[in-house]
Short mmCIF file of C-alpha atoms in Angstrom, two decimals:
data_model
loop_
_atom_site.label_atom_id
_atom_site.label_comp_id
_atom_site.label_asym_id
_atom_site.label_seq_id
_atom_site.Cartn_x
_atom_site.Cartn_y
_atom_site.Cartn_z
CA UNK A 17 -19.66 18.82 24.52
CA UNK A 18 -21.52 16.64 22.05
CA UNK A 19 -24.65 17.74 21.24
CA UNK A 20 -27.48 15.06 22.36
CA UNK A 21 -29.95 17.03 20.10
CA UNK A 22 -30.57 17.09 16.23
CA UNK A 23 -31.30 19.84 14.71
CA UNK A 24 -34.86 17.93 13.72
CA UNK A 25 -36.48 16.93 17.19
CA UNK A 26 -35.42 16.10 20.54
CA UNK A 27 -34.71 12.53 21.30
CA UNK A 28 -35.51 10.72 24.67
CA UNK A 29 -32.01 10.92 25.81
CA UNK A 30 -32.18 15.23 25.39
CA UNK A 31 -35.75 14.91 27.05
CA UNK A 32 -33.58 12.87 30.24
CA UNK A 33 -30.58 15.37 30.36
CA UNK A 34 -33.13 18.65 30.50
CA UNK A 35 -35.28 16.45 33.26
CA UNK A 36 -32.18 16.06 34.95
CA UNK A 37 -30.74 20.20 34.74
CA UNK A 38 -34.53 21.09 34.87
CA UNK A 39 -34.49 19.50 38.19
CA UNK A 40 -31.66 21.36 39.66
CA UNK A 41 -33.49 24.68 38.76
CA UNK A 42 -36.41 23.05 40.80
CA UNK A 43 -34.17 22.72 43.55
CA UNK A 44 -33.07 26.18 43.48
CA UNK A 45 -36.42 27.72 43.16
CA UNK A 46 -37.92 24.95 45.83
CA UNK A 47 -35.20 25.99 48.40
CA UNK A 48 -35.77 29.45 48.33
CA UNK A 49 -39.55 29.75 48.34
CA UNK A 50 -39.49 27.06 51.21
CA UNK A 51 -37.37 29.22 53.14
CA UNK A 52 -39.50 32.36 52.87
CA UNK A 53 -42.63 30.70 53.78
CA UNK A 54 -40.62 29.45 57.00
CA UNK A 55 -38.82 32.76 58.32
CA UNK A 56 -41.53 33.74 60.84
CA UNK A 57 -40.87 30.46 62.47
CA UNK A 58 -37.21 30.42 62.03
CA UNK A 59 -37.53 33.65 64.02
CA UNK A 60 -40.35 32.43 66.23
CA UNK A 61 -37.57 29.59 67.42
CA UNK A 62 -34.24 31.62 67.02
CA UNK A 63 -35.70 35.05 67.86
CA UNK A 64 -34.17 36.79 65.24
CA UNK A 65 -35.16 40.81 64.39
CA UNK A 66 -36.60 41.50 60.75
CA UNK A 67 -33.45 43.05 59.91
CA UNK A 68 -31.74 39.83 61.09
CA UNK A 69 -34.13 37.35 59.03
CA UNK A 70 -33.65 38.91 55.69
CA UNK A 71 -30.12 37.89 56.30
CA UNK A 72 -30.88 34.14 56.02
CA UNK A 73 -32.37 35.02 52.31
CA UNK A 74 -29.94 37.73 51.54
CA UNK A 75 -27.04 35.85 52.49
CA UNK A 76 -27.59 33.04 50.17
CA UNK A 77 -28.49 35.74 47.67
CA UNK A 78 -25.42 37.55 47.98
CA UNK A 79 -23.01 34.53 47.93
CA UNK A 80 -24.46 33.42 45.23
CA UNK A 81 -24.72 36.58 43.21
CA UNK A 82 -21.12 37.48 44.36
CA UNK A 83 -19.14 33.62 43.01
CA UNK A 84 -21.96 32.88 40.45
CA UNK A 85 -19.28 34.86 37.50
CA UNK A 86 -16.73 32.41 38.92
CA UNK A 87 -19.05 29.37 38.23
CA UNK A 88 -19.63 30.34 35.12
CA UNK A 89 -16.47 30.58 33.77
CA UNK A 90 -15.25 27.75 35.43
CA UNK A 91 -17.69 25.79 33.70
CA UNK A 92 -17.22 27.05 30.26
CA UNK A 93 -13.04 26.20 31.25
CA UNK A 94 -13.33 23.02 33.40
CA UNK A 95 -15.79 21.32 32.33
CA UNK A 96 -19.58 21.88 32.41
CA UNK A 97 -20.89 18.05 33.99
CA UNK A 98 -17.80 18.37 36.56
CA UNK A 99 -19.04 21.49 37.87
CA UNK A 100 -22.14 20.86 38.10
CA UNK A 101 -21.96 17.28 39.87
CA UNK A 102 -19.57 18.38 42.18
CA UNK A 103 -21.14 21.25 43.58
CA UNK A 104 -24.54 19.74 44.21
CA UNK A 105 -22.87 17.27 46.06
CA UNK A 106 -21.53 20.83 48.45
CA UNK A 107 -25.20 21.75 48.09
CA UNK A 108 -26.83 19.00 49.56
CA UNK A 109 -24.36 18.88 52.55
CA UNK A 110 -24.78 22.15 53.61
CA UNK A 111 -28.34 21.53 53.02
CA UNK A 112 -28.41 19.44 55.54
CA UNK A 113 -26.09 21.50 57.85
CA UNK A 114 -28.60 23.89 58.22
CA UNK A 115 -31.17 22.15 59.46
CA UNK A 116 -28.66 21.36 62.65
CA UNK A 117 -28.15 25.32 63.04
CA UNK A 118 -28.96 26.37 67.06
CA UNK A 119 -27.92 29.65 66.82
CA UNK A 120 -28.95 32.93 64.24
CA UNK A 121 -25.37 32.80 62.43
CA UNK A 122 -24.52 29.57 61.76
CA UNK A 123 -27.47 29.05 59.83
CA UNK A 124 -26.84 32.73 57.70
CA UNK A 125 -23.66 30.77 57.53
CA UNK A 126 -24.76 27.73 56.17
CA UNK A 127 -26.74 29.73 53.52
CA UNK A 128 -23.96 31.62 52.64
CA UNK A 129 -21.88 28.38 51.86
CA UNK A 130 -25.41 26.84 50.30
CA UNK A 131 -24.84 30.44 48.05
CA UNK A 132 -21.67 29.34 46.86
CA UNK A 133 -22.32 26.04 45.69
CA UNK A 134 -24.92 27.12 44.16
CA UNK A 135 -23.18 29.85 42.45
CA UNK A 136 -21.12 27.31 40.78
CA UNK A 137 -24.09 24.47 39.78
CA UNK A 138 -26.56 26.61 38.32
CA UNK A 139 -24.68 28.18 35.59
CA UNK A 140 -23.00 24.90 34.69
CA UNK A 141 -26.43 23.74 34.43
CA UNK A 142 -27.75 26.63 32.46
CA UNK A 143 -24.78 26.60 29.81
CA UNK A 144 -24.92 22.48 29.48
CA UNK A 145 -28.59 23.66 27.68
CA UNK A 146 -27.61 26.81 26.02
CA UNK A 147 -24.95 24.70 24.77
CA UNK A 148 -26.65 21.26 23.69
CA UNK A 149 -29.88 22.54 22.65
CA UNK A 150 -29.11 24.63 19.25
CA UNK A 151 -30.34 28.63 19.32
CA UNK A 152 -33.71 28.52 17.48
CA UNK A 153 -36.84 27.00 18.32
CA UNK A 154 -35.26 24.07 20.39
CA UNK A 155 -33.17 26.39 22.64
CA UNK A 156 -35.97 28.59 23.19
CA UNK A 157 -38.73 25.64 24.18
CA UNK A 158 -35.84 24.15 26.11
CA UNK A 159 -35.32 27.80 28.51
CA UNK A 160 -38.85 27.86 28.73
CA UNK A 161 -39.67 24.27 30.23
CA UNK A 162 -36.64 25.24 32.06
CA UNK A 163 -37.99 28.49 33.65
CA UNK A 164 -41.33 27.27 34.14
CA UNK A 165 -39.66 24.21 36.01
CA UNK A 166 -37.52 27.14 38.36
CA UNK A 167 -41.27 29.08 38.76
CA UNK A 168 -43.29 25.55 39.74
CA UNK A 169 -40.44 24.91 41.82
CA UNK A 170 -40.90 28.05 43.48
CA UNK A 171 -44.45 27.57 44.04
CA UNK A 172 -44.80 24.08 44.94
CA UNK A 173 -42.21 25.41 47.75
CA UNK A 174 -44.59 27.67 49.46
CA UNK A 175 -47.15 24.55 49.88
CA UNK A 176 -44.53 22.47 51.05
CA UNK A 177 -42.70 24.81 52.90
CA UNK A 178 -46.12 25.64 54.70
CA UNK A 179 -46.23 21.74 55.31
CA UNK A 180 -42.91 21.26 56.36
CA UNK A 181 -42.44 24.19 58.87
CA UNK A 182 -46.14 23.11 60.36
CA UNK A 183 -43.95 20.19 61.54
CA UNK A 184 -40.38 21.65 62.39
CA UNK A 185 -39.08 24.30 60.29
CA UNK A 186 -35.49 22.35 60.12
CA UNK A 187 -37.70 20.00 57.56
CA UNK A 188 -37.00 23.08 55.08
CA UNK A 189 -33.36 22.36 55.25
CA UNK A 190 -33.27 18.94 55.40
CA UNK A 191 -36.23 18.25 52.48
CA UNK A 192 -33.41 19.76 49.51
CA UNK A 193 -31.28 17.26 50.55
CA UNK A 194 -33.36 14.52 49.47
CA UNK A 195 -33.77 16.27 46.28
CA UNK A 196 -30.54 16.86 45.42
CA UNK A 197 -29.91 12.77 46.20
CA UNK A 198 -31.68 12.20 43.46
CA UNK A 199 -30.96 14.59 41.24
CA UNK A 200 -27.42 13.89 41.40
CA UNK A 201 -28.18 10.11 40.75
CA UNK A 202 -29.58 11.44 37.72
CA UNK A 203 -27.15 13.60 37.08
CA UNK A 204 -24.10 11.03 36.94
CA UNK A 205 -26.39 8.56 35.20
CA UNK A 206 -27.18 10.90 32.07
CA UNK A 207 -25.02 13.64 31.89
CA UNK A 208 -22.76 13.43 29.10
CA UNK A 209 -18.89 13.52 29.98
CA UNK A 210 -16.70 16.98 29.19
CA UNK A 211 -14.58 16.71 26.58
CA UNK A 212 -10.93 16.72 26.86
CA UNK A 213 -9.88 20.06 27.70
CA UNK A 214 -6.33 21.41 27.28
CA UNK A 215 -4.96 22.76 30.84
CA UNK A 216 -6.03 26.25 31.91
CA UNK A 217 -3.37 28.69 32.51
CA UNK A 218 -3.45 32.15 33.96
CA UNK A 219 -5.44 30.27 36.80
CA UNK A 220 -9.11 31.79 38.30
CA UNK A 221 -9.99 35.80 39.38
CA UNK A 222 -10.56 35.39 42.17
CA UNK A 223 -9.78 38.66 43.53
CA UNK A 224 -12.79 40.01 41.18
CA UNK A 225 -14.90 37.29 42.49
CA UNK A 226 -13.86 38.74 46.28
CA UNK A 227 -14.40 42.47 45.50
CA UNK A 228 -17.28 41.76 43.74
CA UNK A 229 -18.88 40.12 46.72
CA UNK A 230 -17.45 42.62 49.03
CA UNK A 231 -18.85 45.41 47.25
CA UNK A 232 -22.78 43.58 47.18
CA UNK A 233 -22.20 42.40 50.67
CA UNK A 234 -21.76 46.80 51.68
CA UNK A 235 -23.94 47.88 49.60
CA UNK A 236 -27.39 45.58 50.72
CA UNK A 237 -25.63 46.10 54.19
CA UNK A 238 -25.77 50.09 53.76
CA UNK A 239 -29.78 49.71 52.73
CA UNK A 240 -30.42 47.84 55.33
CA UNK A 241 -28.47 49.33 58.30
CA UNK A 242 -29.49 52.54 57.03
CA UNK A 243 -32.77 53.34 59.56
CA UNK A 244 -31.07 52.27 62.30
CA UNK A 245 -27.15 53.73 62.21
CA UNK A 246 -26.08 57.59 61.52
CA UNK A 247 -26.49 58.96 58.30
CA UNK A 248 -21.96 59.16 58.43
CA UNK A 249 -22.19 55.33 58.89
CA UNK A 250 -24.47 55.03 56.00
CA UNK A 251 -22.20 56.72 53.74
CA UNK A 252 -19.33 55.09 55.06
CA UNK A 253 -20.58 51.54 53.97
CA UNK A 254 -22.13 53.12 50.99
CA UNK A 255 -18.40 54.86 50.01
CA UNK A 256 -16.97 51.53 50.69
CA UNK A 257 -19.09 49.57 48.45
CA UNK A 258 -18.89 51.92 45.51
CA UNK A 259 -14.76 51.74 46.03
CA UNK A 260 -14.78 47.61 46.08
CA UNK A 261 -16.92 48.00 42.73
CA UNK A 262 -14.43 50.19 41.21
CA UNK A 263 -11.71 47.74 42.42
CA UNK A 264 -13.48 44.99 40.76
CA UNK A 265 -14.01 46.92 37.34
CA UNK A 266 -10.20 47.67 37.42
CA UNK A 267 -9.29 44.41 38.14
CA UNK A 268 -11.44 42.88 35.46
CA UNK A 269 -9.56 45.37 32.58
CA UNK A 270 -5.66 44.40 33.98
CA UNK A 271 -6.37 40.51 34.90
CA UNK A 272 -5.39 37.85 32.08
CA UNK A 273 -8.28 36.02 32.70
CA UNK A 274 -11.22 38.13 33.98
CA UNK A 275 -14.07 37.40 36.05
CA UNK A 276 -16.34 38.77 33.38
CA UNK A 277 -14.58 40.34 29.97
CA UNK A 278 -15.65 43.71 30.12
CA UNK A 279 -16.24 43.98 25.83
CA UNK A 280 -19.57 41.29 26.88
CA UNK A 281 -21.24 44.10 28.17
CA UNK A 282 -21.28 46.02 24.94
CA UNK A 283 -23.70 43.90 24.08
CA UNK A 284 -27.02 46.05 24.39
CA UNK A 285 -29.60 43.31 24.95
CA UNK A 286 -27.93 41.27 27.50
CA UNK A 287 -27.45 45.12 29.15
CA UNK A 288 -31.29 45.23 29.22
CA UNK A 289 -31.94 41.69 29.76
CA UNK A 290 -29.81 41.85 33.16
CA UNK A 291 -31.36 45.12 34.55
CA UNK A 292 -34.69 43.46 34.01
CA UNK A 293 -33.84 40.77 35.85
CA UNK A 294 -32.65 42.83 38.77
CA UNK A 295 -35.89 44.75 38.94
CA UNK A 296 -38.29 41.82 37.80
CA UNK A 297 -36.77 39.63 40.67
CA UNK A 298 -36.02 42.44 43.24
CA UNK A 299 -39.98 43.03 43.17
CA UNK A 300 -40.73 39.72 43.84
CA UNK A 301 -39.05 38.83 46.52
CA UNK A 302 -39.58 42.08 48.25
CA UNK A 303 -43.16 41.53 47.67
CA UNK A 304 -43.17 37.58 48.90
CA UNK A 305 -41.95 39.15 52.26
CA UNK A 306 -43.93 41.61 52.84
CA UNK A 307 -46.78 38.85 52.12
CA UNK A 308 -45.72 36.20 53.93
CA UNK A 309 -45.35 38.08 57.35
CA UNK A 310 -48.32 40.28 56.64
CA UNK A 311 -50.67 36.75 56.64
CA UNK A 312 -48.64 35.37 59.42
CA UNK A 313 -48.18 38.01 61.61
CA UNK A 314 -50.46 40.46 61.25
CA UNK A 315 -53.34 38.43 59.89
CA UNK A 316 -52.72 35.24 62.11
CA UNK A 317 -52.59 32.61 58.88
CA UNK A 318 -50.54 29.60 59.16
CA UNK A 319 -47.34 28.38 57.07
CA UNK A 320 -49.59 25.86 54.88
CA UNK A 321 -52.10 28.48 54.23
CA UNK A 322 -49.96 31.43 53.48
CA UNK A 323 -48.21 28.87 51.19
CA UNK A 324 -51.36 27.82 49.76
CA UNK A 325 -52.58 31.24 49.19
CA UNK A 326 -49.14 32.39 47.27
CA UNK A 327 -49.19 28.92 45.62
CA UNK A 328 -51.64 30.69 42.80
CA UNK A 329 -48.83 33.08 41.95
CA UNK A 330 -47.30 29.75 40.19
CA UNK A 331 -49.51 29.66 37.82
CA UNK A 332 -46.46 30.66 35.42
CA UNK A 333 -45.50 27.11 35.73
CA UNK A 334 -48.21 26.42 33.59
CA UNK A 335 -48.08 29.43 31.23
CA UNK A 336 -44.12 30.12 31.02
CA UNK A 337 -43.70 26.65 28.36
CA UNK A 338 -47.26 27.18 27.19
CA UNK A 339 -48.61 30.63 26.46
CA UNK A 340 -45.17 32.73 26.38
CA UNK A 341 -43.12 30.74 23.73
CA UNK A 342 -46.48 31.57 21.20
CA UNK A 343 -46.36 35.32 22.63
CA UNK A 344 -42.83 35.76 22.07
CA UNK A 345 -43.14 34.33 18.15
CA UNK A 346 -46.04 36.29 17.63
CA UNK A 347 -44.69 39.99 19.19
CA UNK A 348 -40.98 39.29 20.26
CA UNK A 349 -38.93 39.39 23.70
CA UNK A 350 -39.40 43.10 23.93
CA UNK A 351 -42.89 43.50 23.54
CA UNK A 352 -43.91 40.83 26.40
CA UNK A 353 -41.62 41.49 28.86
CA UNK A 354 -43.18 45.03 28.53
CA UNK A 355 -46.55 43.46 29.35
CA UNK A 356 -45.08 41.35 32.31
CA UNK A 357 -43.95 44.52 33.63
CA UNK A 358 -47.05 46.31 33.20
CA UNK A 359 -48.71 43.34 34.71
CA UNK A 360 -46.47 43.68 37.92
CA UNK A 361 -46.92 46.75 37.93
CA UNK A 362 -51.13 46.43 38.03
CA UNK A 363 -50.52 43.27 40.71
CA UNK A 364 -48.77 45.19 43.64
CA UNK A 365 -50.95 48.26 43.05
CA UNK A 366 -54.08 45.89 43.66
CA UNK A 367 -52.25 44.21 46.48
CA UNK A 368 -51.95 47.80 48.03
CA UNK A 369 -55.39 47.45 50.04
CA UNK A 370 -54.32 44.66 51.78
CA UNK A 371 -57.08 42.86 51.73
CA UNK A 372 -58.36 40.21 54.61
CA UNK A 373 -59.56 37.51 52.52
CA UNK A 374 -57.84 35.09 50.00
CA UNK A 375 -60.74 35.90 47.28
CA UNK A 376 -59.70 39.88 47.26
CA UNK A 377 -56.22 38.93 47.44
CA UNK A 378 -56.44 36.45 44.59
CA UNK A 379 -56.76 39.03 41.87
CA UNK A 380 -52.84 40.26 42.75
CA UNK A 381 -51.51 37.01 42.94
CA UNK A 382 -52.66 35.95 39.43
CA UNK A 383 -51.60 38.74 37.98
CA UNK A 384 -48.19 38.19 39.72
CA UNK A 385 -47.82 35.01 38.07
CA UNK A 386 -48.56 35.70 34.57
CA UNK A 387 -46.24 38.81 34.80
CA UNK A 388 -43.59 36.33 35.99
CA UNK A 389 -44.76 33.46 33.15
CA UNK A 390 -44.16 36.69 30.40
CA UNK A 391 -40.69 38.14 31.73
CA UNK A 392 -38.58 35.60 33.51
CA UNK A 393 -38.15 33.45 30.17
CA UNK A 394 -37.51 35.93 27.62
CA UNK A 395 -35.12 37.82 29.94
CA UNK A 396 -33.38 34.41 29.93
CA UNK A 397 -33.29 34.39 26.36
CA UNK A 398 -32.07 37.89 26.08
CA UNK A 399 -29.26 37.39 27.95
CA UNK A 400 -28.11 34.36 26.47
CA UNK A 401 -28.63 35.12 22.36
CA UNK A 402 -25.49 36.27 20.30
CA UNK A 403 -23.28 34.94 22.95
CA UNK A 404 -20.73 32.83 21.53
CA UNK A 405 -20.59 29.23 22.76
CA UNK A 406 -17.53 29.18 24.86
CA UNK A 407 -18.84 32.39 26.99
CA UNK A 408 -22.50 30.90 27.37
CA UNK A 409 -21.35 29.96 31.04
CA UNK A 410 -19.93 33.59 31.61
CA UNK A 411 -23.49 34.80 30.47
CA UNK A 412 -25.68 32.66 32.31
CA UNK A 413 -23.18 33.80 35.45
CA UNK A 414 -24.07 37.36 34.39
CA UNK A 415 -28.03 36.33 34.53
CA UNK A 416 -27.88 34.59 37.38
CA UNK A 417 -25.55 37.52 39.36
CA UNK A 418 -28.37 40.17 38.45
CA UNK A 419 -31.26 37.80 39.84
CA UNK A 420 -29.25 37.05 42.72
CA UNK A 421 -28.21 41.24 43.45
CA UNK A 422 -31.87 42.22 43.03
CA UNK A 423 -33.05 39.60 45.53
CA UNK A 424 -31.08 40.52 47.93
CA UNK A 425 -31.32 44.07 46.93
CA UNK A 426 -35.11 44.39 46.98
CA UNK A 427 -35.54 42.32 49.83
CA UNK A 428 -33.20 44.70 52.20
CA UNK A 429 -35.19 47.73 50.57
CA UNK A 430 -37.86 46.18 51.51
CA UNK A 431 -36.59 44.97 55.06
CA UNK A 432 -35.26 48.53 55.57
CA UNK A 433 -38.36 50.00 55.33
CA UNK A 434 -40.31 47.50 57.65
CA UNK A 435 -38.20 47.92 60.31
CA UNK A 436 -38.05 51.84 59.91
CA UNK A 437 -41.10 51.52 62.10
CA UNK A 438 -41.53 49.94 65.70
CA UNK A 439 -43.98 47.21 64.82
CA UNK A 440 -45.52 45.26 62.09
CA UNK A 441 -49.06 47.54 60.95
CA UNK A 442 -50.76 47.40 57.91
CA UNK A 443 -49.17 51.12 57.46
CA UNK A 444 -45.88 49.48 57.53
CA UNK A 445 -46.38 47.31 55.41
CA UNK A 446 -48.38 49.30 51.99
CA UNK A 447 -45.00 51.65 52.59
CA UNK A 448 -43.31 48.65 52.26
CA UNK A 449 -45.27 47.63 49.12
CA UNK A 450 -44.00 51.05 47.66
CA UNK A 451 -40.43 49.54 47.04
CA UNK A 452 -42.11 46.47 44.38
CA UNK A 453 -44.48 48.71 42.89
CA UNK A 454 -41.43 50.91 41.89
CA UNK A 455 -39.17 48.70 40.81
CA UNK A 456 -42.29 47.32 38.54
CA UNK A 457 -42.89 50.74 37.39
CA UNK A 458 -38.87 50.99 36.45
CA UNK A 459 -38.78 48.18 34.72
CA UNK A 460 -41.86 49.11 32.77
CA UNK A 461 -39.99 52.26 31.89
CA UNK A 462 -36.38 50.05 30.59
CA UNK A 463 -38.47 47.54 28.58
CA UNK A 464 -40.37 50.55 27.13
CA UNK A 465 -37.40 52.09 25.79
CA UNK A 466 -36.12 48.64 24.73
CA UNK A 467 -38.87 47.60 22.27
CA UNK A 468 -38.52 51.73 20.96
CA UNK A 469 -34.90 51.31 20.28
CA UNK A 470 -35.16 47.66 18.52
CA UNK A 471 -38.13 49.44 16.40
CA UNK A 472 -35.89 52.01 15.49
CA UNK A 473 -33.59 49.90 14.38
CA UNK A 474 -35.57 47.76 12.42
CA UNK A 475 -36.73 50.75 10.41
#
C-alpha cells in the first residue's frame, strides 16, 4: 500500500484515513460497552441465567478471538481496504439482526456471527496504520489516538448504552448499525486501494482457525460450567480443550500456510505484550460485570446511571494520546505498563468495599482508567514493533486474539464464581472481585520481570 504519510508530518488526507480506521475501533469498543451496560435488561426481557448472559459477551469474544488470526492474514494476503470494507458491511447486518432476536440463542448467535466479522475488520484496520504510518514517532502517536479512540468508544458506550436500553434495549443493536453506515461511507471514500497482488496459493488454514476456536470455545465453557456439572465433566471439557490446542499447534508446524507461523512467537516482547493483554483486558471486563449488575441489581441504579457512573473510567480517552505517549518517551513501554498494572491492581482493591455511593466509588473508577490510559497503548506497541511489514496483519490478529481470549476468559471466571452462589449478595460479588484483582496482581508480576530482563539486557 502507498504510504499517505511523509516521513515529516501527517497531511490532511493521513489525518482522514486514521478518522476513518479510528472510527471502526470506536465501533468496536462502543458495541461492547453498550452491550454490558444492557445485559440486566436483555435478561430482564429474555430471562436468561447469569451463566447464560455472559454468553452474549463471551460469544462475540470467542468468535472473534477464535477467526481474528484468519483476518489477519487475510489482510496482509488479500488486501487490507477489501477486508476491511467488506466485513463491516457483515458487521452492520448482523448488527441489526440482533436487535430482531426473540429468543436467548439467536441473539448469542447473532454475536457470534457479529464476532466473526469483526475478527476479520479490525486487524485489517489495525495493519492499514501499522503499515501507512512509519514505526517512530508517527506510528506511535497514530496507536495512541487510535487506542484512546477504542477506550472513549468504550466509555461513551456505557452513557449511551444506559440511554438506549432506558428506551428498548434492541436500540443497543440497532445504534452500531448507524455507525457502521457511516463509517463505511468513509471508508470507501478515503481508503486507499490494495495494490495488485499476485494470486495466493496454498489457499487459507482454516482447520487452525476451527481448532483454535474449538479449543477457546471448551475451555471458557469448562470455567464456566464448572460450579454447576461434576468435577468428571469438568475435566472432560477441560481434556478436550487442551487436545484441540495441541491439534491446532500441530497443524500450524505441518500446514503450508499457517494460521500463525510459529517462529513469530520467538519474539520475546510480543510474548509479553500478548499475555498482558490477556490479563489487562480479562480484569476489565470481569470487573465491568461484576459492576454493572452490582448497581443494577443489588443497588437498584438504572442503565443511564450505572453508565454514567462507569463513564469516569474513560478518562483514558483523554490521557491514552496525551499523558502516555510523554510517559512512554520519558521511561519506556516496560516501565508504564508496570504502573498501569499496579494501578489496577490499587483500583479493584479499593472497589473491594463496595461502596453505596458514586463519590466512594469514584476513587476506583479513576484509577481504572488511568491504568487502562498507561497499558492498553504500549501493549499495542509491543506487539506490533520488529514485526516485519507483510506479517503486521498476523500480529495485530495475535493482539487482538489475546484481548478477545481474556475477555471472554475473565468474564466466565468471573461469571463462574457469581453463580457458584444462589443469589446476587454483596458476598458474592467481593469473591467475585477476587478474579480482577488477581489477574491485576499477575500482570504486575509479568511486566515486573519484563522491565528486569530489558534492563539486563541493556547492561
Amino acid at each position: 500500500m502507498s504510504s499517505t504519510v511523509t516521513p515529516e508530518r501527517l497531511t490532511g488526507r493521513a489525518w482522514a484515513v486514521l478518522f476513518v480506521l479510528c472510527g471502526a475501533i470506536f465501533l468496536e469498543g462502543i458495541d461492547v460497552s453498550m452491550m454490558g451496560v444492557a445485559l440486566p435488561s436483555i435478561r430482564a426481557e429474555l430471562g436468561l441465567t447469569t451463566s447464560e448472559l455472559q454468553w452474549i459477551v463471551s460469544a462475540y469474544a470467542l468468535s472473534y478471538g477464535g477467526f481474528v488470526l484468519l483476518g489477519g492474514r487475510a489482510a496482509d494476503l488479500l488486501g487490507r481496504r477489501r477486508m476491511f470494507v467488506g466485513w463491516l458491511v457483515v458487521f452492520l447486518l448482523f448488527s441489526g439482526l440482533g436487535g430482531f432476536a426473540t429468543e436467548g440463542w439467536v441473539l448469542i448467535l447473532a454475536r457470534f456471527a457479529t464476532g466473526i466479522a469483526a475478527a476479520f475488520m479490525t486487524p485489517a484496520g489495525l495493519s492499514i496504520i501499522t503499515t501507512t504510518y512509519p514505526e517512530g514517532p508517527q506510528r506511535t502517536k497514530a496507536l495512541l489516538v487510535y487506542a484512546g479512540t477504542a477506550a472513549g468508544g468504550f466509555s461513551l458506550g456505557m452513557v449511551t448504552g444506559g440511554l438506549l436500553s432506558a428506551i428498548d434495549w434492541r436500540w443497543v443493536f440497532f445504534a452500531p448499525v448507524i455507525v457502521s453506515a457511516v463509517i463505511l461511507a468513509g471508508a470507501v471514500a478515503l481508503l486507499p486501494r490494495d495494490p495488485a497482488r499476485p494470486a495466493h496459493r496454498g489457499g487459507f488454514d482454516l482447520a487452525g482457525a476451527f481448532t483454535l476456536t474449538g479449543a477457546m470455545l471448551l475451555l471458557v465453557t469448562t470455567v464456566v460450567r464448572a460450579p454447576d456439572v461434576p468435577a468428571a465433566q469438568t475435566s472432560a471439557t477441560a481434556a478436550a480443550g487442551l487436545v484441540l490446542l495441541a491439534a491446532f499447534v500441530r497443524i500450524e508446524q505441518r500446514v503450508a500456510t499457517p494460521l500463525i507461523r510459529l517462529g513469530l512467537l520467538r519474539n520475546s516482547a510480543l510474548i509479553r505484550a500478548n499475555l498482558g493483554a490477556i490479563l489487562l483486558v480479562g480484569s476489565f471486563v470481569g470487573f465491568q460485570f461484576i459492576a454493572v449488575l452490582y448497581l443494577q441489581e443489588l443497588r437498584g441504579w438504572s442503565e443511564l446511571e450505572t453508565g454514567l457512573a462507569l463513564m469516569v473510567i474513560g478518562i483514558d480517552a483523554v490521557l491514552a494520546p496525551t499523558l502516555t505517549p510523554r510517559l512512554v518517551a520519558r521511561f519506556g513501554n516496560g516501565r508504564v505498563v508496570l504502573g498501569g498494572f499496579v494501578l489496577a491492581a490499587v483500583a479493584y482493591t479499593a472497589f473491594l468495599p463496595l461502596g453505596t455511593t458514586f463519590a466512594v466509588m469514584l476513587p476506583a473508577f479513576l484509577l481504572l482508567g488511568l491504568a487502562f490510559a498507561l497499558t492498553y497503548g504500549p501493549l499495542t506497541i509491543a506487539a506490533t514493533e520488529r514485526v516485519a511489514e507483510d506479517e503486521q496483519g498476523l500480529a495485530s490478529g495475535v493482539l487482538t486474539t489475546s484481548f478477545q481470549f481474556g475477555s471472554a476468559l475473565g468474564l466466565a471466571a468471573v461469571a463462574a464464581v457469581l453463580a457458584a452462589g444462589d443469589e446476587l449478595t454483596s458476598a458474592g460479588f467481593r469473591t467475585g472481585l477476587a478474579v480482577p484483582l488477581a489477574a491485576a496482581a499477575l500482570g504486575v508480576v509479568v511486566s515486573y520481570l519484563s522491565v528486569r530482563e530489558r534492563t539486563a539486557a541493556n547492561g
